Amino acid sequence: MTEIKPAVKPRSAMVGNHRSFSWITEKICGIAEEKTPVWWWWCFAVACIVASFTVIGITYLVATGVGVWGHRNPVNWAWDIVNFVFWIGIGHAGTLISAILCLLRQKWRTSINRSAEAMTIFAVVCAGIFPVFHVGRVWYAWFLFPLPNSNYIWQNYRSPLEWDVFAVSTYGTVSVLFWYVGMIPDLATMRDRFNAVGKTLKARLYGFFAMGWRGSSRHWSNYEMAYLILAGISTPLVLSVHTIVSFDFAVSLLPGWHTTIFPPYFVAGAIFSGFGMVLTLILPLRAVYHLEDLITQYHIDCMCKVILATGTMVGYAYAMEFFIAWYSSNPYEGFAFINRAFGPYWWSYFIMIACNVITPQFFWFKGIRENTTLVFILSLFVNVGMWFERFVIIATSLARDFLPSSWGYYSPSIVEIFTFFGTFGVFSVLFLLFIRFLPIMAIAELKAVTPQADPHAGHDSSH
Amino acid sequence: MAEKPYGLIATFDTPGALMHAAEQVRDAGYMKWDCITPFPVHGLDKAMGVRRSKVPRISLAGGITGFCTGMSMIWFMDRFDYPITVGGKPLFSPLFAFPVSYELTILFTAFATIGGMFFLNGLPMHYHPVLNYEDIRRGTDDLFFLVIEKADARYDAANTRALLEKVGGKLVNELES
């Protein structure tokens, strides 16, 4: 019998132009080491001005009261939770890239995981602002955590909102840890480079956070195992976080919210929006720093395909919600969906469908995936669409529930709009600082996926 | 050179050369030695004879602790210390306690994993003889090193140096302790 060998499919190169190890080090470290470019200062200044909207909006809220937001009966919960879910969802792509793609051995994650993880952390920061300040007397926000207080009363663990406190704070903490652990070898690289040029203070600072990493193989062995376990636990974590976020709605009894499809639908939407944001951030970064050899067309292709897949899943969920609303014969459920698409918020529903279901379909075409400008514009639509998805779900269900006599119409106040607008500044400030001071790509991991990193390179694979 | 050297260090240009050398150093019976690489070299563990990492055991302990902490915390607070009926739901049920316990399982596992990794690696350690070596900065860039410690039972300045040169090590030098 002749032995049948599987076809050998040529793999796409993860690093273009056969770049060497030292080229990678030089390229990535150079970004943080060079003199601060002028464009950076301009962006930073604009980001600070935008961020000040959040600072001012929140200061005004704390000084006056939650009434400065547009929440009125029956919509007591609107932009704050919309913005919270929007930002948390964006964060999820970072964890997906770093954890799930790590477990699936998708090597293309290596050049984007660091910046995507940074995006996750900064998005969680922006997300956290809204629920924390929505509690009203923000100095009592610590009541959310199980700390003994003078009322002797404990948190209500039967509430999904309390689950959310644990889910989001765990998510934030684990994301920071994962990001930091991944960065240790690269911080050591930067420490050594600063030492070599005699910048002792910087070398000490980076060295402090590098923990004295020296690239020992015995350390790498434990390190890789720890990294794998962190990836392994971050995967169920990211899925559980958005599941619990969706429980905030699904566990209630409101028509349009009380559905079992919410957890998977929210997770798919989160990944969809997150990849949109990753592209929005990475494409300009790639152009500014000429990172085409590290973020190749193959990487962009992969991300576009993930957006296509998850966008289509989200579209399926929209359709299935409608089907179930009809099939369940529940008049309230049926009304909730007719009202969503054709009620007073019809415009937001159609923005959502256009951005989330139609936009990603363009990514079927190779020509579009290869047009970076177009990909960037489409990624912006994804971001917009996913914000509207949360708005549609939250505002339409609350504004028109069971009793027509208690219906209302919600519009945000100017304070709310400014506070949300400002979070893009907060996010940008943090991201710009990240670009300036930290290695924006996982240097050690990138080297490990180059062909010359294979110890059997150039030999036969007999040993 | 130093009066009390820490050991010998040899330089290699490629991961392949280092792996080849590591196999021979392992077969020569050395125990206290190490490789310095800018990235994790696939298969080097085996070539060095390094056993499977013990980090997972610590992670498991962390995870179990986290889950038990979650369940017992909620039982203590809502059922034992200050029971309040809310919405006619039971005072304690593992079902509604599950999401929080699940998150704490992951949180504690993460801390245990990272703490365990640092502990097993003996980090942070900001001073180490290897870090004093002149060329070592390229060990986090593009070069590969093999270090044999003087503390090893088989260490012998001349023979060990000869071994390192035989296995292809360039620039075999003594490390100051």
XYZ file of C-alpha atoms in Angstrom:
640
model
C 0.000 0.000 0.000
C 1.265 3.397 -0.800
C 1.356 5.851 2.006
C -0.846 8.849 1.447
C 0.647 12.035 2.766
C -1.487 15.061 3.515
C -1.074 17.893 1.065
C 1.422 20.492 2.213
C -0.229 23.872 2.149
C 2.248 26.717 2.102
C 1.806 28.901 5.159
C 1.621 32.646 4.918
C 4.689 34.310 6.370
C 3.938 36.018 9.682
C 6.763 38.496 9.211
C 7.238 39.901 5.739
C 10.519 40.306 3.823
C 12.392 37.687 5.944
C 13.245 40.220 8.603
C 15.911 39.295 11.145
C 15.587 39.107 14.927
C 17.455 42.336 15.478
C 15.354 44.121 12.851
C 12.241 43.258 14.865
C 13.815 44.476 18.112
C 15.023 47.650 16.481
C 11.690 48.348 14.800
C 9.449 47.896 17.845
C 11.751 49.371 20.483
C 12.579 52.217 18.146
C 8.971 53.373 18.249
C 9.117 53.901 22.005
C 12.707 55.162 22.031
C 12.617 57.792 19.305
C 12.075 61.455 20.038
C 8.372 62.130 20.519
C 7.030 62.872 17.038
C 5.139 66.096 16.405
C 1.972 64.326 15.282
C 1.927 62.546 18.620
C 1.802 65.832 20.509
C -1.022 67.095 18.298
C -3.019 63.903 18.776
C -2.322 63.946 22.478
C -3.488 67.542 22.809
C -6.705 66.838 20.922
C -7.277 63.657 22.943
C -6.820 65.589 26.192
C -9.326 68.215 25.108
C -11.852 65.529 24.185
C -11.197 63.692 27.458
C -11.917 66.889 29.367
C -15.569 66.567 28.260
C -15.849 63.417 30.349
C -14.088 65.037 33.276
C -16.329 68.096 33.169
C -19.487 66.039 32.572
C -18.759 63.812 35.514
C -17.773 66.673 37.783
C -21.061 68.364 36.984
C -22.943 65.124 37.626
C -21.283 64.557 40.977
C -21.853 68.154 42.023
C -25.503 68.191 40.947
C -26.985 64.699 40.827
C -27.817 61.924 38.386
C -30.762 63.985 37.167
C -28.407 65.817 34.818
C -28.563 62.758 32.601
C -31.701 62.347 30.499
C -33.093 59.384 32.428
C -36.784 59.728 33.223
C -39.511 57.205 33.825
C -39.892 54.778 32.112
C -36.318 54.899 30.762
C -34.212 54.970 33.914
C -31.260 53.357 32.315
C -30.069 54.358 28.899
C -26.855 55.839 27.587
C -24.892 54.873 30.657
C -25.572 51.163 30.196
C -25.389 51.485 26.399
C -21.941 53.036 26.694
C -20.894 50.518 29.297
C -21.841 47.544 27.120
C -20.360 49.246 24.061
C -16.950 49.733 25.664
C -16.862 46.347 27.367
C -17.748 44.726 24.059
C -14.864 46.493 22.348
C -12.552 45.147 24.978
C -13.512 41.591 24.198
C -11.671 41.404 20.905
C -8.424 42.051 22.749
C -8.943 39.035 24.950
C -10.173 37.001 22.034
C -7.007 37.751 20.088
C -4.676 37.134 22.979
C -6.401 34.146 24.558
C -8.647 32.261 22.174
C -6.381 32.641 19.162
C -3.452 31.599 21.372
C -5.225 28.369 22.273
C -6.171 27.819 18.643
C -2.499 28.354 17.702
C -3.330 31.130 15.291
C 0.104 32.626 14.868
C -1.205 35.760 13.208
C -2.258 37.010 16.606
C 1.343 37.791 17.593
C 1.687 41.133 15.876
C -1.632 42.509 17.068
C -2.178 40.969 20.489
C -0.250 43.546 22.528
C -2.106 46.545 21.164
C -5.409 44.665 21.253
C -4.856 43.831 24.926
C -4.039 47.463 25.617
C -7.265 48.347 23.860
C -9.100 45.918 26.155
C -7.769 47.503 29.306
C -8.455 51.058 28.176
C -11.926 50.073 27.000
C -12.671 48.557 30.413
C -11.551 51.822 32.016
C -13.986 53.761 29.808
C -16.748 51.229 30.444
C -16.324 51.393 34.201
C -16.922 55.143 34.308
C -20.622 54.821 33.449
C -22.022 52.368 35.993
C -19.816 53.798 38.724
C -21.161 57.308 38.235
C -24.684 56.139 37.584
C -24.906 54.953 41.185
C -25.379 58.621 41.991
C -23.488 59.099 45.199
C -20.275 57.809 43.754
C -18.500 57.926 47.101
C -20.671 54.951 48.017
C -19.623 52.941 44.959
C -17.637 50.677 47.244
C -20.966 49.281 48.461
C -20.819 47.185 45.310
C -18.035 45.110 46.798
C -18.391 42.751 49.742
C -16.757 45.001 52.294
C -18.182 45.215 55.806
C -20.069 48.471 56.300
C -21.850 50.137 59.189
C -25.284 48.934 57.978
C -24.171 45.327 58.483
C -25.955 44.438 55.260
C -24.383 42.450 52.438
C -24.744 42.552 48.678
C -27.629 40.772 47.003
C -26.006 37.917 45.128
C -29.314 36.987 43.523
C -28.995 40.014 41.278
C -27.212 39.791 37.921
C -25.979 43.329 38.515
C -23.905 42.052 41.393
C -22.602 39.244 39.165
C -21.602 41.935 36.741
C -19.532 43.700 39.394
C -17.508 40.549 39.868
C -17.357 39.733 36.161
C -16.109 43.144 35.106
C -13.666 43.634 37.952
C -12.231 40.153 37.389
C -12.045 40.869 33.682
C -10.214 44.144 34.227
C -7.760 42.569 36.671
C -7.009 39.482 34.604
C -6.614 41.567 31.439
C -4.037 43.767 33.137
C -2.174 40.731 34.482
C -2.209 38.979 31.123
C -0.980 42.095 29.379
C 1.755 42.659 31.915
C 2.990 39.063 31.956
C 3.158 39.089 28.172
C 5.222 42.244 28.307
C 7.898 41.141 30.796
C 10.405 39.766 28.236
C 9.950 42.834 26.048
C 10.456 45.178 28.994
C 13.709 43.309 29.620
C 14.696 43.938 26.008
C 14.035 47.634 26.459
C 15.920 47.651 29.769
C 18.964 46.159 28.089
C 18.774 48.618 25.226
C 18.566 51.594 27.574
C 21.497 50.187 29.537
C 23.533 49.862 26.367
C 23.140 53.539 25.510
C 23.698 54.635 29.110
C 20.180 55.795 29.958
C 20.361 54.432 33.487
C 17.185 55.948 34.878
C 15.012 54.558 32.103
C 16.825 51.242 32.282
C 16.050 51.049 35.995
C 12.414 51.935 35.499
C 11.836 49.382 32.755
C 14.066 46.951 34.608
C 11.919 47.244 37.715
C 8.874 46.088 35.774
C 10.893 43.480 33.870
C 11.441 41.764 37.246
C 15.022 40.909 36.390
C 14.025 38.805 33.410
C 17.134 37.373 31.747
C 15.707 35.077 29.102
C 16.655 31.894 30.923
C 15.276 28.787 29.247
C 14.231 27.370 32.579
C 12.240 30.544 33.123
C 10.761 30.411 29.645
C 9.482 26.937 30.400
C 7.451 28.126 33.408
C 6.591 31.338 31.647
C 5.129 29.639 28.616
C 3.113 27.309 30.797
C 1.793 30.240 32.818
C 0.946 32.105 29.636
C -0.901 29.109 28.276
C -2.905 28.755 31.488
C -3.733 32.453 31.460
C -4.943 32.063 27.885
C -6.899 29.000 28.965
C -8.687 30.824 31.765
C -9.161 34.054 29.852
C -11.163 32.221 27.220
C -13.997 31.150 29.539
C -13.590 34.508 31.265
C -14.259 36.602 28.189
C -17.230 34.445 27.264
C -18.620 34.627 30.789
C -18.182 38.381 31.089
C -20.371 39.216 28.149
C -22.764 36.450 29.079
C -23.177 38.047 32.495
C -23.494 41.474 30.897
C -26.340 40.061 28.814
C -27.863 38.585 32.002
C -28.380 42.161 33.175
C -31.121 42.192 30.556
C -32.015 38.555 29.970
C -32.752 37.849 33.653
C -35.284 40.700 33.772
C -38.859 40.174 32.583
C -39.076 42.916 29.947
C -40.196 41.904 26.470
C -37.262 42.126 24.093
C -34.797 41.451 26.904
C -36.099 38.226 28.422
C -34.595 35.902 25.820
C -32.220 32.966 25.949
C -30.416 34.023 22.773
C -28.860 36.984 24.557
C -25.637 35.421 25.880
C -24.295 33.991 22.570
C -25.648 36.949 20.637
C -23.923 39.424 22.962
C -20.641 37.524 22.790
C -20.689 37.451 18.974
C -21.551 41.150 18.931
C -18.736 41.921 21.344
C -16.163 40.153 19.207
C -17.560 41.847 16.117
C -17.296 45.325 17.617
C -13.911 44.608 19.141
C -12.377 43.578 15.848
C -13.858 46.685 14.308
C -12.026 48.749 16.914
C -8.800 46.754 16.501
C -8.791 47.609 12.798
C -9.656 51.232 13.528
C -6.626 51.475 15.802
C -4.129 49.281 14.005
C -4.491 50.491 10.431
C -3.370 54.073 11.219
C -0.623 52.700 13.466
C 0.560 50.467 10.640
C 0.645 53.373 8.219
C 2.355 55.828 10.572
C 5.087 53.461 11.729
C 5.445 51.495 8.476
C 4.670 48.193 10.099
C 3.640 46.492 6.850
C 6.157 43.692 7.392
C 4.674 42.857 10.768
C 0.986 43.523 10.153
C 0.770 42.002 6.712
C -2.169 41.798 4.344
C -2.702 38.301 5.725
C -3.378 39.770 9.190
C -5.880 42.264 7.800
C -7.550 39.497 5.813
C -7.944 37.383 8.943
C -9.457 40.236 10.918
C -11.868 41.123 8.125
C -12.987 37.510 7.963
C -13.613 37.405 11.713
C -15.713 40.553 11.337
C -17.592 38.975 8.467
C -18.277 35.807 10.445
C -19.351 37.485 13.677
C -21.311 40.194 11.847
C -23.259 37.503 10.057
C -23.887 35.729 13.363
C -25.216 38.961 14.790
C -27.441 39.346 11.736
C -28.718 35.835 12.294
C -29.490 36.707 15.911
C -31.501 39.761 14.827
C -33.534 37.594 12.478
C -33.974 34.845 15.059
C -35.236 37.315 17.650
C -37.938 38.384 15.256
C -38.805 34.806 14.416
C -39.096 33.798 18.070
C -41.159 36.890 18.843
C -43.657 35.751 16.216
C -43.377 32.035 16.938
C -43.847 32.425 20.701
C -47.254 34.062 20.089
C -46.528 36.310 23.045
C -48.244 39.606 22.212
C -45.819 41.694 24.296
C -42.786 40.047 22.757
C -44.260 40.465 19.286
C -45.029 44.106 19.912
C -41.556 44.771 21.299
C -39.971 43.740 18.028
C -42.418 45.464 15.715
C -41.853 48.528 17.864
C -38.082 48.146 17.578
C -38.082 48.189 13.810
C -41.029 50.481 13.122
C -41.635 52.356 16.388
C -40.301 55.761 17.360
C -36.714 54.470 17.350
C -36.923 52.993 13.848
C -34.002 55.149 12.685
C -31.618 53.616 15.200
C -32.800 50.141 14.246
C -31.979 50.773 10.602
C -28.600 52.294 11.402
C -27.898 49.137 13.356
C -28.921 46.806 10.531
C -27.036 48.829 7.926
C -23.822 48.951 9.946
C -23.834 45.497 11.517
C -25.409 43.261 8.928
C -24.720 44.952 5.611
C -21.274 46.513 6.233
C -19.450 43.265 7.011
C -20.777 41.620 3.855
C -18.336 43.763 1.857
C -15.545 41.687 3.366
C -16.509 38.765 1.148
C -14.521 40.518 -1.560
C -10.766 40.246 -1.652
C -10.438 43.564 -3.431
C -12.128 45.329 -0.530
C -10.076 43.532 2.106
C -6.933 44.657 0.295
C -7.993 48.292 0.194
C -6.761 49.534 3.556
C -8.616 52.834 3.424
C -11.885 51.092 2.709
C -11.306 48.561 5.485
C -10.669 51.436 7.871
C -13.898 53.193 6.877
C -15.913 49.982 7.161
C -14.424 49.349 10.615
C -15.769 52.734 11.707
C -19.224 51.688 10.575
C -18.911 48.547 12.676
C -18.144 50.657 15.744
C -21.112 52.918 15.117
C -23.441 50.009 14.417
C -22.587 48.183 17.596
C -23.235 51.257 19.691
C -26.663 51.522 18.082
C -27.343 47.845 18.700
C -27.127 48.389 22.447
C -29.134 51.582 22.190
C -31.875 49.792 20.253
C -32.064 46.937 22.721
C -32.114 49.145 25.789
C -34.127 52.193 24.783
C -36.876 50.504 22.756
C -37.686 47.884 25.360
C -37.783 50.357 28.231
C -39.603 53.162 26.452
C -42.571 50.997 25.519
C -43.163 48.075 27.836
C -46.476 46.583 28.999
C -48.770 49.520 29.765
C -49.282 52.143 27.048
C -50.118 54.661 29.786
C -46.558 54.447 31.058
C -44.849 54.738 27.701
C -42.335 57.450 27.092
C -39.607 58.586 24.764
C -36.032 58.941 25.827
C -33.544 61.440 24.532
C -30.148 62.041 26.073
C -29.205 65.280 27.786
C -26.245 67.306 26.611
C -24.296 66.218 29.711
C -24.748 62.587 28.756
C -23.657 63.224 25.193
C -20.554 65.099 26.289
C -19.631 62.494 28.870
C -19.798 59.743 26.261
C -17.969 61.813 23.655
C -15.222 62.435 26.188
C -14.580 58.736 26.759
C -13.111 58.544 23.251
C -10.616 61.112 24.459
C -9.895 59.126 27.626
C -9.343 56.051 25.495
C -7.106 57.912 23.043
C -5.009 59.497 25.776
C -4.332 56.088 27.277
C -3.634 54.511 23.907
C -1.265 57.292 22.854
C 0.659 56.925 26.104
C 0.860 53.186 25.452
C 2.319 53.753 21.969
C 4.857 56.180 23.369
C 6.189 54.222 26.299
C 5.632 50.508 25.806
C 6.531 47.962 23.145
C 3.451 47.978 20.918
C 4.053 44.447 19.686
C 5.114 41.281 21.438
C 8.770 41.314 20.349
C 9.683 37.903 21.751
C 6.579 36.266 20.317
C 7.151 37.822 16.909
C 10.686 36.449 16.818
C 9.371 33.029 17.741
C 7.118 32.875 14.664
C 9.853 33.792 12.164
C 11.265 30.942 10.069
C 14.777 31.353 11.502
C 13.418 30.768 15.028
C 12.784 27.136 14.200
C 15.773 25.242 15.610
C 15.469 22.764 12.741
C 15.620 25.479 10.107
C 17.876 24.385 7.279
C 18.216 20.817 8.573
C 16.114 17.791 7.937
C 13.627 17.072 10.713
C 15.249 13.801 11.767
C 15.751 14.809 15.400
C 39.184 37.606 35.512
C 37.221 37.205 38.678
C 38.628 35.323 41.608
C 35.431 33.369 42.160
C 33.779 32.889 38.807
C 30.061 32.085 38.605
C 30.625 29.839 35.630
C 31.288 29.778 31.919
C 29.226 31.381 29.201
C 29.290 30.563 25.496
C 27.623 32.392 22.622
C 25.633 30.846 19.773
C 24.300 32.511 16.653
C 21.237 30.435 15.906
C 18.621 28.549 17.892
C 19.607 25.403 15.996
C 23.234 25.611 17.137
C 22.142 26.256 20.718
C 19.767 23.309 20.688
C 22.475 21.030 19.367
C 24.864 22.191 22.072
C 22.192 21.864 24.772
C 21.626 18.220 23.869
C 25.319 17.472 24.274
C 25.679 19.378 27.542
C 22.661 17.490 28.874
C 24.186 14.173 27.764
C 27.474 15.079 29.405
C 25.572 14.974 32.706
C 25.596 18.607 33.751
C 22.768 19.688 36.069
C 23.306 23.352 36.928
C 23.313 25.084 33.610
C 21.036 27.238 31.579
C 20.351 28.727 28.165
C 19.641 32.397 27.558
C 17.377 33.047 24.585
C 15.519 36.116 23.342
C 12.356 34.081 22.800
C 11.120 30.634 23.837
C 12.861 28.179 21.499
C 10.543 25.350 20.567
C 11.896 22.023 21.785
C 14.718 23.444 23.875
C 13.093 22.146 27.086
C 13.480 18.630 25.833
C 17.001 19.229 24.590
C 17.936 20.550 28.024
C 16.094 17.820 29.889
C 13.920 20.354 31.714
C 10.869 18.692 33.212
C 7.326 19.827 32.624
C 6.565 23.019 34.492
C 4.881 22.793 37.893
C 2.887 25.976 37.373
C -0.393 24.094 36.601
C -0.492 22.573 40.101
C -0.338 26.006 41.681
C -3.001 27.243 39.252
C -5.296 24.372 40.159
C -4.913 25.113 43.849
C -5.724 28.748 43.148
C -8.806 27.834 41.147
C -10.201 25.523 43.803
C -9.581 28.160 46.457
C -11.382 30.750 44.355
C -14.442 28.617 43.785
C -14.733 27.662 47.456
C -14.205 31.289 48.473
C -17.068 32.409 46.235
C -19.526 29.782 47.390
C -18.734 30.092 51.089
C -18.654 33.890 50.968
C -22.130 34.076 49.464
C -23.485 31.435 51.817
C -22.029 33.278 54.784
C -23.305 36.699 53.745
C -26.759 35.990 52.368
C -27.723 32.880 54.290
C -25.873 33.016 57.601
C -24.759 36.483 58.619
C -27.636 38.664 57.444
C -30.414 36.731 55.694
C -32.891 38.898 53.768
C -35.568 37.462 51.525
C -35.462 39.154 48.129
C -38.107 38.431 45.517
C -39.122 35.217 47.278
C -35.917 33.561 46.152
C -34.074 31.086 48.374
C -31.516 32.555 50.751
C -28.804 30.388 49.297
C -28.558 28.282 46.196
C -25.402 27.201 44.406
C -27.111 28.254 41.172
C -27.199 31.968 41.782
C -23.920 31.778 43.644
C -22.324 30.218 40.595
C -21.537 33.241 38.387
C -19.645 35.016 41.167
C -17.854 31.824 42.225
C -16.937 31.202 38.608
C -15.388 34.644 38.272
C -13.502 34.211 41.530
C -12.217 30.837 40.309
C -10.705 32.583 37.320
C -9.400 35.523 39.351
C -7.675 33.312 41.908
C -6.299 31.021 39.193
C -4.777 34.026 37.449
C -3.109 35.250 40.625
C -1.895 31.766 41.493
C -0.541 31.193 37.984
C 1.407 34.424 37.852
C 2.525 34.196 41.483
C 3.512 30.587 40.913
C 5.469 31.457 37.792
C 7.399 34.163 39.630
C 8.005 31.903 42.591
C 9.245 28.964 40.517
C 11.453 31.270 38.460
C 12.866 32.992 41.515
C 11.827 36.368 40.157
C 12.048 39.245 40.749
C 15.816 39.002 40.899
C 17.355 42.195 39.693
C 20.939 41.137 40.310
C 22.261 38.093 38.580
C 25.805 37.267 37.428
C 24.506 36.548 33.937
C 23.146 40.085 33.691
C 26.653 41.441 34.286
C 28.049 39.838 31.169
C 29.023 42.426 28.627
C 27.270 40.928 25.631
C 24.196 39.715 27.501
C 22.026 42.531 26.242
C 21.933 40.736 22.940
C 20.425 37.774 24.781
C 17.171 39.725 24.749
C 17.785 40.743 21.148
C 19.252 38.225 18.704
C 21.957 36.058 20.317
C 21.802 32.812 22.260
C 23.909 31.859 25.265
C 24.686 28.746 27.232
C 25.813 29.097 30.843
C 27.329 26.318 32.941
C 27.575 27.144 36.631
C 30.640 26.550 38.741
C 28.332 25.048 41.367
C 27.755 22.039 39.131
C 29.422 18.879 40.404
C 30.992 18.170 37.010
C 32.317 21.680 36.557
C 35.985 21.888 35.784
C 37.320 25.106 34.362
C 39.388 23.465 31.610
C 37.167 20.512 30.695
C 33.950 22.491 30.736
C 35.517 25.132 28.539
C 36.661 22.419 26.155
C 33.145 20.971 26.067
C 31.584 24.342 25.303
C 34.067 24.910 22.502
C 33.522 21.417 21.143
C 29.737 21.862 20.949
C 30.178 24.990 18.866
C 30.139 27.743 21.480
C 31.818 30.950 20.427
C 33.548 33.367 22.790
C 33.631 31.085 25.812
C 34.158 33.403 28.784
C 34.166 33.290 32.545
C 31.272 34.968 34.333
C 31.966 37.048 37.392
C 29.828 36.186 40.349
